[in-house]
């Protein structure tokens, strides 16, 4: 199960809507091993595409360096699909390389840049196997 | 000669869980061959058809090796090598 706070959830949804029709991407970092998505980091989609996303290699390096210095890991890795459902594509599955992360997919296909509900779903992707999980949105993450 | 190589989570199965290992080589290519000796199987995850895999990023002292010679990039004692899988995907 993914437990995420309302502000982070809203930030991810707003990012996906803003970048529509291109795919939006980013992470939510948290203390290593904590499973707590605490620090939202919006990334630039270097592919700038409606059907593909990729973190810029220099941005990726800086991000991991920063997380390493903070003893963090990517708790959530998210991106949007802008014309299809919020389910991992074959590309998503083939390239998933964070076995500990919750892979969040947001679909903006219904309302695009406008107000309105989106599909927001979360998965584990390990060794090519996809397992959907429940998403619980809370006002604030429970204190440690 | 010792070069620290930072290993991403997904490849730690090859390093017994270690986040960083030490290896030798005057070029990235030689370094990867040396890694393979102690961590069999890791080379195939980094190289495909004689070139770095498209969705694997390798950095030498903060620089993406694609801009400094790729597999031929030179290494010296004390350099730090970081391996990071690309974070990528998409609907297509």
PDB file of C-alpha atoms in Angstrom:
ATOM      1  CA  UNK A   1       0.000   0.000   0.000  1.00  0.00           C
ATOM      2  CA  UNK A   2       1.131   3.544  -0.744  1.00  0.00           C
ATOM      3  CA  UNK A   3       0.360   6.106   1.932  1.00  0.00           C
ATOM      4  CA  UNK A   4       0.818   9.645   0.679  1.00  0.00           C
ATOM      5  CA  UNK A   5      -0.089  13.018   2.124  1.00  0.00           C
ATOM      6  CA  UNK A   6      -2.650  15.260   0.454  1.00  0.00           C
ATOM      7  CA  UNK A   7      -0.226  18.088  -0.396  1.00  0.00           C
ATOM      8  CA  UNK A   8       2.172  15.749  -2.221  1.00  0.00           C
ATOM      9  CA  UNK A   9      -0.696  14.013  -4.005  1.00  0.00           C
ATOM     10  CA  UNK A  10      -2.055  17.384  -5.151  1.00  0.00           C
ATOM     11  CA  UNK A  11       1.402  18.537  -6.290  1.00  0.00           C
ATOM     12  CA  UNK A  12       1.848  15.432  -8.463  1.00  0.00           C
ATOM     13  CA  UNK A  13      -1.614  15.835 -10.001  1.00  0.00           C
ATOM     14  CA  UNK A  14      -1.033  19.568 -10.653  1.00  0.00           C
ATOM     15  CA  UNK A  15       2.312  18.784 -12.288  1.00  0.00           C
ATOM     16  CA  UNK A  16       0.726  16.165 -14.556  1.00  0.00           C
ATOM     17  CA  UNK A  17      -2.035  18.579 -15.584  1.00  0.00           C
ATOM     18  CA  UNK A  18       0.395  21.425 -16.209  1.00  0.00           C
ATOM     19  CA  UNK A  19       2.646  19.359 -18.493  1.00  0.00           C
ATOM     20  CA  UNK A  20      -0.199  17.706 -20.412  1.00  0.00           C
ATOM     21  CA  UNK A  21      -0.093  16.702 -23.302  1.00  0.00           C
ATOM     22  CA  UNK A  22       3.543  15.817 -22.565  1.00  0.00           C
ATOM     23  CA  UNK A  23       4.303  13.272 -19.887  1.00  0.00           C
ATOM     24  CA  UNK A  24       5.304  14.696 -16.505  1.00  0.00           C
ATOM     25  CA  UNK A  25       7.760  12.897 -14.221  1.00  0.00           C
ATOM     26  CA  UNK A  26       9.362  13.133 -10.827  1.00  0.00           C
ATOM     27  CA  UNK A  27       9.975  11.396  -7.538  1.00  0.00           C
ATOM     28  CA  UNK A  28       9.100  11.663  -3.888  1.00  0.00           C
ATOM     29  CA  UNK A  29      12.137  10.944  -1.757  1.00  0.00           C
ATOM     30  CA  UNK A  30      12.072   9.669   1.796  1.00  0.00           C
ATOM     31  CA  UNK A  31      14.461   8.341   4.430  1.00  0.00           C
ATOM     32  CA  UNK A  32      16.021   5.040   3.351  1.00  0.00           C
ATOM     33  CA  UNK A  33      13.919   2.078   4.391  1.00  0.00           C
ATOM     34  CA  UNK A  34      11.150   4.268   5.841  1.00  0.00           C
ATOM     35  CA  UNK A  35       8.611   3.898   3.009  1.00  0.00           C
ATOM     36  CA  UNK A  36       7.640   7.518   3.727  1.00  0.00           C
ATOM     37  CA  UNK A  37       7.273   9.769   0.679  1.00  0.00           C
ATOM     38  CA  UNK A  38       8.337  13.065   2.270  1.00  0.00           C
ATOM     39  CA  UNK A  39      10.130  15.235  -0.253  1.00  0.00           C
ATOM     40  CA  UNK A  40       8.527  15.876  -3.619  1.00  0.00           C
ATOM     41  CA  UNK A  41      10.953  16.543  -6.461  1.00  0.00           C
ATOM     42  CA  UNK A  42       9.552  17.623  -9.796  1.00  0.00           C
ATOM     43  CA  UNK A  43      11.829  16.573 -12.674  1.00  0.00           C
ATOM     44  CA  UNK A  44      12.076  17.827 -16.239  1.00  0.00           C
ATOM     45  CA  UNK A  45      11.031  15.323 -18.880  1.00  0.00           C
ATOM     46  CA  UNK A  46      14.143  15.507 -21.066  1.00  0.00           C
ATOM     47  CA  UNK A  47      12.253  13.619 -23.781  1.00  0.00           C
ATOM     48  CA  UNK A  48       9.565  16.352 -23.862  1.00  0.00           C
ATOM     49  CA  UNK A  49       7.161  13.836 -25.354  1.00  0.00           C
ATOM     50  CA  UNK A  50       3.511  12.804 -25.028  1.00  0.00           C
ATOM     51  CA  UNK A  51       4.538   9.130 -25.081  1.00  0.00           C
ATOM     52  CA  UNK A  52       7.914   8.973 -23.338  1.00  0.00           C
ATOM     53  CA  UNK A  53       9.703  10.373 -20.329  1.00  0.00           C
ATOM     54  CA  UNK A  54      13.287  10.358 -19.213  1.00  0.00           C
ATOM     55  CA  UNK A  55      15.102  12.276 -16.494  1.00  0.00           C
ATOM     56  CA  UNK A  56      17.949  14.342 -17.912  1.00  0.00           C
ATOM     57  CA  UNK A  57      21.197  12.503 -17.108  1.00  0.00           C
ATOM     58  CA  UNK A  58      22.786  15.449 -15.291  1.00  0.00           C
ATOM     59  CA  UNK A  59      19.611  16.105 -13.280  1.00  0.00           C
ATOM     60  CA  UNK A  60      19.463  12.406 -12.438  1.00  0.00           C
ATOM     61  CA  UNK A  61      23.017  12.476 -11.140  1.00  0.00           C
ATOM     62  CA  UNK A  62      22.384  15.563  -9.002  1.00  0.00           C
ATOM     63  CA  UNK A  63      19.188  14.050  -7.624  1.00  0.00           C
ATOM     64  CA  UNK A  64      20.859  10.795  -6.566  1.00  0.00           C
ATOM     65  CA  UNK A  65      23.832  12.650  -5.134  1.00  0.00           C
ATOM     66  CA  UNK A  66      21.457  14.741  -3.049  1.00  0.00           C
ATOM     67  CA  UNK A  67      19.474  11.701  -1.887  1.00  0.00           C
ATOM     68  CA  UNK A  68      22.694   9.902  -1.044  1.00  0.00           C
ATOM     69  CA  UNK A  69      23.861  12.852   1.069  1.00  0.00           C
ATOM     70  CA  UNK A  70      20.480  12.887   2.880  1.00  0.00           C
ATOM     71  CA  UNK A  71      20.289   9.083   3.343  1.00  0.00           C
ATOM     72  CA  UNK A  72      17.174   9.120   1.204  1.00  0.00           C
ATOM     73  CA  UNK A  73      15.846   6.899  -1.523  1.00  0.00           C
ATOM     74  CA  UNK A  74      13.155   7.346  -4.171  1.00  0.00           C
ATOM     75  CA  UNK A  75      10.041   6.149  -2.322  1.00  0.00           C
ATOM     76  CA  UNK A  76       7.769   7.143  -5.204  1.00  0.00           C
ATOM     77  CA  UNK A  77       8.688   7.375  -8.885  1.00  0.00           C
ATOM     78  CA  UNK A  78       5.840   8.969 -10.831  1.00  0.00           C
ATOM     79  CA  UNK A  79       4.936   9.873 -14.376  1.00  0.00           C
ATOM     80  CA  UNK A  80       1.823  10.615 -16.346  1.00  0.00           C
ATOM     81  CA  UNK A  81       0.169   8.990 -19.301  1.00  0.00           C
ATOM     82  CA  UNK A  82      -1.663  11.603 -21.295  1.00  0.00           C
ATOM     83  CA  UNK A  83      -3.762   9.558 -23.717  1.00  0.00           C
ATOM     84  CA  UNK A  84      -3.933   6.133 -22.104  1.00  0.00           C
ATOM     85  CA  UNK A  85      -4.860   4.588 -18.782  1.00  0.00           C
ATOM     86  CA  UNK A  86      -2.747   4.851 -15.642  1.00  0.00           C
ATOM     87  CA  UNK A  87      -1.271   1.386 -16.040  1.00  0.00           C
ATOM     88  CA  UNK A  88       2.424   0.584 -16.668  1.00  0.00           C
ATOM     89  CA  UNK A  89       3.225   0.099 -20.347  1.00  0.00           C
ATOM     90  CA  UNK A  90       5.685  -2.500 -21.570  1.00  0.00           C
ATOM     91  CA  UNK A  91       8.282   0.273 -21.726  1.00  0.00           C
ATOM     92  CA  UNK A  92       7.537   1.257 -18.117  1.00  0.00           C
ATOM     93  CA  UNK A  93       7.924  -2.329 -16.987  1.00  0.00           C
ATOM     94  CA  UNK A  94      11.096  -2.947 -18.999  1.00  0.00           C
ATOM     95  CA  UNK A  95      12.799   0.167 -17.655  1.00  0.00           C
ATOM     96  CA  UNK A  96      11.647   0.045 -14.037  1.00  0.00           C
ATOM     97  CA  UNK A  97      14.849  -0.103 -12.032  1.00  0.00           C
ATOM     98  CA  UNK A  98      13.894   0.808  -8.471  1.00  0.00           C
ATOM     99  CA  UNK A  99      12.602  -2.406  -6.901  1.00  0.00           C
ATOM    100  CA  UNK A 100      11.815  -0.621  -3.619  1.00  0.00           C
ATOM    101  CA  UNK A 101       9.830   2.220  -5.166  1.00  0.00           C
ATOM    102  CA  UNK A 102       6.117   2.736  -5.564  1.00  0.00           C
ATOM    103  CA  UNK A 103       5.569   3.467  -9.247  1.00  0.00           C
ATOM    104  CA  UNK A 104       2.770   6.003  -9.465  1.00  0.00           C
ATOM    105  CA  UNK A 105       0.939   6.601 -12.725  1.00  0.00           C
ATOM    106  CA  UNK A 106      -1.398   9.499 -13.297  1.00  0.00           C
ATOM    107  CA  UNK A 107      -3.589   9.616 -16.362  1.00  0.00           C
ATOM    108  CA  UNK A 108      -4.639  13.021 -17.648  1.00  0.00           C
ATOM    109  CA  UNK A 109      -6.459  11.618 -20.660  1.00  0.00           C
ATOM    110  CA  UNK A 110      -9.887  12.703 -19.443  1.00  0.00           C
ATOM    111  CA  UNK A 111      -9.463  16.361 -18.544  1.00  0.00           C
ATOM    112  CA  UNK A 112      -6.016  17.318 -19.866  1.00  0.00           C
ATOM    113  CA  UNK A 113      -4.896  20.671 -18.462  1.00  0.00           C
ATOM    114  CA  UNK A 114      -8.325  21.393 -17.001  1.00  0.00           C
ATOM    115  CA  UNK A 115      -9.812  20.839 -13.566  1.00  0.00           C
ATOM    116  CA  UNK A 116     -11.323  17.457 -12.953  1.00  0.00           C
ATOM    117  CA  UNK A 117     -10.483  14.082 -11.529  1.00  0.00           C
ATOM    118  CA  UNK A 118      -7.531  12.024 -12.732  1.00  0.00           C
ATOM    119  CA  UNK A 119      -6.666   8.379 -12.417  1.00  0.00           C
ATOM    120  CA  UNK A 120      -3.935   8.077  -9.766  1.00  0.00           C
ATOM    121  CA  UNK A 121      -2.702   4.510  -9.315  1.00  0.00           C
ATOM    122  CA  UNK A 122       0.322   2.873  -7.734  1.00  0.00           C
ATOM    123  CA  UNK A 123       2.292  -0.278  -8.531  1.00  0.00           C
ATOM    124  CA  UNK A 124       5.279  -2.299  -7.526  1.00  0.00           C
ATOM    125  CA  UNK A 125       7.360  -3.335 -10.502  1.00  0.00           C
ATOM    126  CA  UNK A 126       9.926  -6.014  -9.666  1.00  0.00           C
ATOM    127  CA  UNK A 127      11.677  -8.245 -12.212  1.00  0.00           C
ATOM    128  CA  UNK A 128       9.100  -7.400 -14.840  1.00  0.00           C
ATOM    129  CA  UNK A 129       6.192  -8.239 -12.574  1.00  0.00           C
ATOM    130  CA  UNK A 130       3.554  -5.592 -11.902  1.00  0.00           C
ATOM    131  CA  UNK A 131       1.476  -5.584  -8.728  1.00  0.00           C
ATOM    132  CA  UNK A 132      -1.100  -2.868  -8.226  1.00  0.00           C
ATOM    133  CA  UNK A 133      -1.510  -1.586  -4.686  1.00  0.00           C
ATOM    134  CA  UNK A 134      -3.970   0.537  -2.798  1.00  0.00           C
ATOM    135  CA  UNK A 135      -3.331   4.280  -2.484  1.00  0.00           C
ATOM    136  CA  UNK A 136      -4.280   5.949   0.790  1.00  0.00           C
ATOM    137  CA  UNK A 137      -4.260   9.731   0.879  1.00  0.00           C
ATOM    138  CA  UNK A 138      -3.910  11.204   4.351  1.00  0.00           C
ATOM    139  CA  UNK A 139      -3.893  14.794   5.615  1.00  0.00           C
ATOM    140  CA  UNK A 140      -0.428  14.254   7.034  1.00  0.00           C
ATOM    141  CA  UNK A 141       1.905  11.264   7.146  1.00  0.00           C
ATOM    142  CA  UNK A 142       1.746   9.636  10.582  1.00  0.00           C
ATOM    143  CA  UNK A 143       4.585  10.736  12.858  1.00  0.00           C
ATOM    144  CA  UNK A 144       7.421   8.244  13.265  1.00  0.00           C
TER     145      UNK A 144
ATOM    146  CA  UNK B   1      45.153   1.631  -8.531  1.00  0.00           C
ATOM    147  CA  UNK B   2      41.746   1.822  -6.881  1.00  0.00           C
ATOM    148  CA  UNK B   3      38.604   3.314  -8.249  1.00  0.00           C
ATOM    149  CA  UNK B   4      35.414   3.469  -6.230  1.00  0.00           C
ATOM    150  CA  UNK B   5      32.371   2.314  -8.158  1.00  0.00           C
ATOM    151  CA  UNK B   6      28.937   3.216  -6.771  1.00  0.00           C
ATOM    152  CA  UNK B   7      26.394   0.507  -7.502  1.00  0.00           C
ATOM    153  CA  UNK B   8      22.650   1.204  -7.870  1.00  0.00           C
ATOM    154  CA  UNK B   9      20.120  -0.800  -5.838  1.00  0.00           C
ATOM    155  CA  UNK B  10      19.052  -2.903  -8.797  1.00  0.00           C
ATOM    156  CA  UNK B  11      22.605  -4.185  -9.416  1.00  0.00           C
ATOM    157  CA  UNK B  12      23.504  -4.884  -5.795  1.00  0.00           C
ATOM    158  CA  UNK B  13      22.534  -8.506  -6.279  1.00  0.00           C
ATOM    159  CA  UNK B  14      25.898  -8.751  -8.082  1.00  0.00           C
ATOM    160  CA  UNK B  15      27.871  -7.109  -5.278  1.00  0.00           C
ATOM    161  CA  UNK B  16      26.474  -8.981  -2.293  1.00  0.00           C
ATOM    162  CA  UNK B  17      24.410  -5.942  -1.360  1.00  0.00           C
ATOM    163  CA  UNK B  18      27.381  -3.563  -1.337  1.00  0.00           C
ATOM    164  CA  UNK B  19      26.603   0.029  -2.350  1.00  0.00           C
ATOM    165  CA  UNK B  20      30.147   0.641  -3.501  1.00  0.00           C
ATOM    166  CA  UNK B  21      32.949  -1.628  -4.622  1.00  0.00           C
ATOM    167  CA  UNK B  22      36.530  -1.067  -5.643  1.00  0.00           C
ATOM    168  CA  UNK B  23      37.867  -1.909  -9.095  1.00  0.00           C
ATOM    169  CA  UNK B  24      40.811  -1.205 -11.395  1.00  0.00           C
ATOM    170  CA  UNK B  25      41.192  -0.093 -14.990  1.00  0.00           C
ATOM    171  CA  UNK B  26      42.783   2.630 -17.087  1.00  0.00           C
ATOM    172  CA  UNK B  27      39.567   3.049 -19.068  1.00  0.00           C
ATOM    173  CA  UNK B  28      35.895   2.523 -18.342  1.00  0.00           C
ATOM    174  CA  UNK B  29      35.969  -0.547 -20.558  1.00  0.00           C
ATOM    175  CA  UNK B  30      38.860  -2.072 -18.572  1.00  0.00           C
ATOM    176  CA  UNK B  31      37.146  -1.154 -15.301  1.00  0.00           C
ATOM    177  CA  UNK B  32      33.974  -2.998 -16.318  1.00  0.00           C
ATOM    178  CA  UNK B  33      36.030  -6.072 -17.289  1.00  0.00           C
ATOM    179  CA  UNK B  34      37.643  -5.951 -13.859  1.00  0.00           C
ATOM    180  CA  UNK B  35      34.246  -5.601 -12.156  1.00  0.00           C
ATOM    181  CA  UNK B  36      33.046  -8.665 -14.053  1.00  0.00           C
ATOM    182  CA  UNK B  37      35.879 -10.770 -12.587  1.00  0.00           C
ATOM    183  CA  UNK B  38      34.660 -10.184  -9.026  1.00  0.00           C
ATOM    184  CA  UNK B  39      30.968  -9.713  -9.787  1.00  0.00           C
ATOM    185  CA  UNK B  40      30.097 -12.089 -12.622  1.00  0.00           C
ATOM    186  CA  UNK B  41      27.064 -11.069 -14.634  1.00  0.00           C
ATOM    187  CA  UNK B  42      27.345  -7.348 -13.988  1.00  0.00           C
ATOM    188  CA  UNK B  43      28.993  -6.583 -17.353  1.00  0.00           C
ATOM    189  CA  UNK B  44      25.987  -7.786 -19.289  1.00  0.00           C
ATOM    190  CA  UNK B  45      23.793  -5.357 -17.344  1.00  0.00           C
ATOM    191  CA  UNK B  46      26.013  -2.450 -18.382  1.00  0.00           C
ATOM    192  CA  UNK B  47      27.047  -3.332 -21.914  1.00  0.00           C
ATOM    193  CA  UNK B  48      25.093  -4.505 -24.919  1.00  0.00           C
ATOM    194  CA  UNK B  49      26.687  -5.246 -28.298  1.00  0.00           C
ATOM    195  CA  UNK B  50      29.967  -3.677 -27.238  1.00  0.00           C
ATOM    196  CA  UNK B  51      28.461  -0.382 -26.155  1.00  0.00           C
ATOM    197  CA  UNK B  52      27.016   1.072 -22.971  1.00  0.00           C
ATOM    198  CA  UNK B  53      23.360   0.190 -22.659  1.00  0.00           C
ATOM    199  CA  UNK B  54      21.066   3.011 -23.724  1.00  0.00           C
ATOM    200  CA  UNK B  55      19.303   3.191 -20.359  1.00  0.00           C
ATOM    201  CA  UNK B  56      22.323   2.914 -18.106  1.00  0.00           C
ATOM    202  CA  UNK B  57      24.134   6.094 -17.143  1.00  0.00           C
ATOM    203  CA  UNK B  58      27.739   6.025 -15.968  1.00  0.00           C
ATOM    204  CA  UNK B  59      29.478   9.053 -14.511  1.00  0.00           C
ATOM    205  CA  UNK B  60      33.167   9.619 -13.852  1.00  0.00           C
ATOM    206  CA  UNK B  61      33.732  12.326 -11.236  1.00  0.00           C
ATOM    207  CA  UNK B  62      30.270  13.815 -11.855  1.00  0.00           C
ATOM    208  CA  UNK B  63      30.512  13.742 -15.677  1.00  0.00           C
ATOM    209  CA  UNK B  64      28.309  11.589 -17.861  1.00  0.00           C
ATOM    210  CA  UNK B  65      30.779   9.329 -19.718  1.00  0.00           C
ATOM    211  CA  UNK B  66      28.839   9.813 -22.947  1.00  0.00           C
ATOM    212  CA  UNK B  67      30.401  13.270 -23.121  1.00  0.00           C
ATOM    213  CA  UNK B  68      33.942  12.128 -22.314  1.00  0.00           C
ATOM    214  CA  UNK B  69      34.592   9.161 -24.566  1.00  0.00           C
ATOM    215  CA  UNK B  70      32.093   6.521 -23.444  1.00  0.00           C
ATOM    216  CA  UNK B  71      33.742   3.168 -22.783  1.00  0.00           C
ATOM    217  CA  UNK B  72      37.096   4.655 -23.815  1.00  0.00           C
ATOM    218  CA  UNK B  73      36.884   7.346 -21.113  1.00  0.00           C
ATOM    219  CA  UNK B  74      40.120   7.370 -19.142  1.00  0.00           C
ATOM    220  CA  UNK B  75      40.374   6.632 -15.452  1.00  0.00           C
ATOM    221  CA  UNK B  76      42.995   7.447 -12.866  1.00  0.00           C
ATOM    222  CA  UNK B  77      43.645   6.369  -9.311  1.00  0.00           C
ATOM    223  CA  UNK B  78      41.139   7.936  -6.933  1.00  0.00           C
ATOM    224  CA  UNK B  79      38.450   8.583  -9.543  1.00  0.00           C
ATOM    225  CA  UNK B  80      34.886   7.876  -8.588  1.00  0.00           C
ATOM    226  CA  UNK B  81      32.533   6.056 -10.932  1.00  0.00           C
ATOM    227  CA  UNK B  82      28.781   6.152 -10.396  1.00  0.00           C
ATOM    228  CA  UNK B  83      26.353   3.842 -12.191  1.00  0.00           C
ATOM    229  CA  UNK B  84      22.706   4.933 -12.362  1.00  0.00           C
ATOM    230  CA  UNK B  85      19.943   3.317 -14.368  1.00  0.00           C
ATOM    231  CA  UNK B  86      17.943   5.843 -16.358  1.00  0.00           C
ATOM    232  CA  UNK B  87      14.605   6.805 -14.877  1.00  0.00           C
ATOM    233  CA  UNK B  88      12.493   6.517 -17.995  1.00  0.00           C
ATOM    234  CA  UNK B  89       9.400   4.978 -19.489  1.00  0.00           C
ATOM    235  CA  UNK B  90       6.201   6.130 -21.083  1.00  0.00           C
ATOM    236  CA  UNK B  91       2.952   5.154 -22.673  1.00  0.00           C
ATOM    237  CA  UNK B  92       4.505   4.280 -26.010  1.00  0.00           C
TER     238      UNK B  92
END
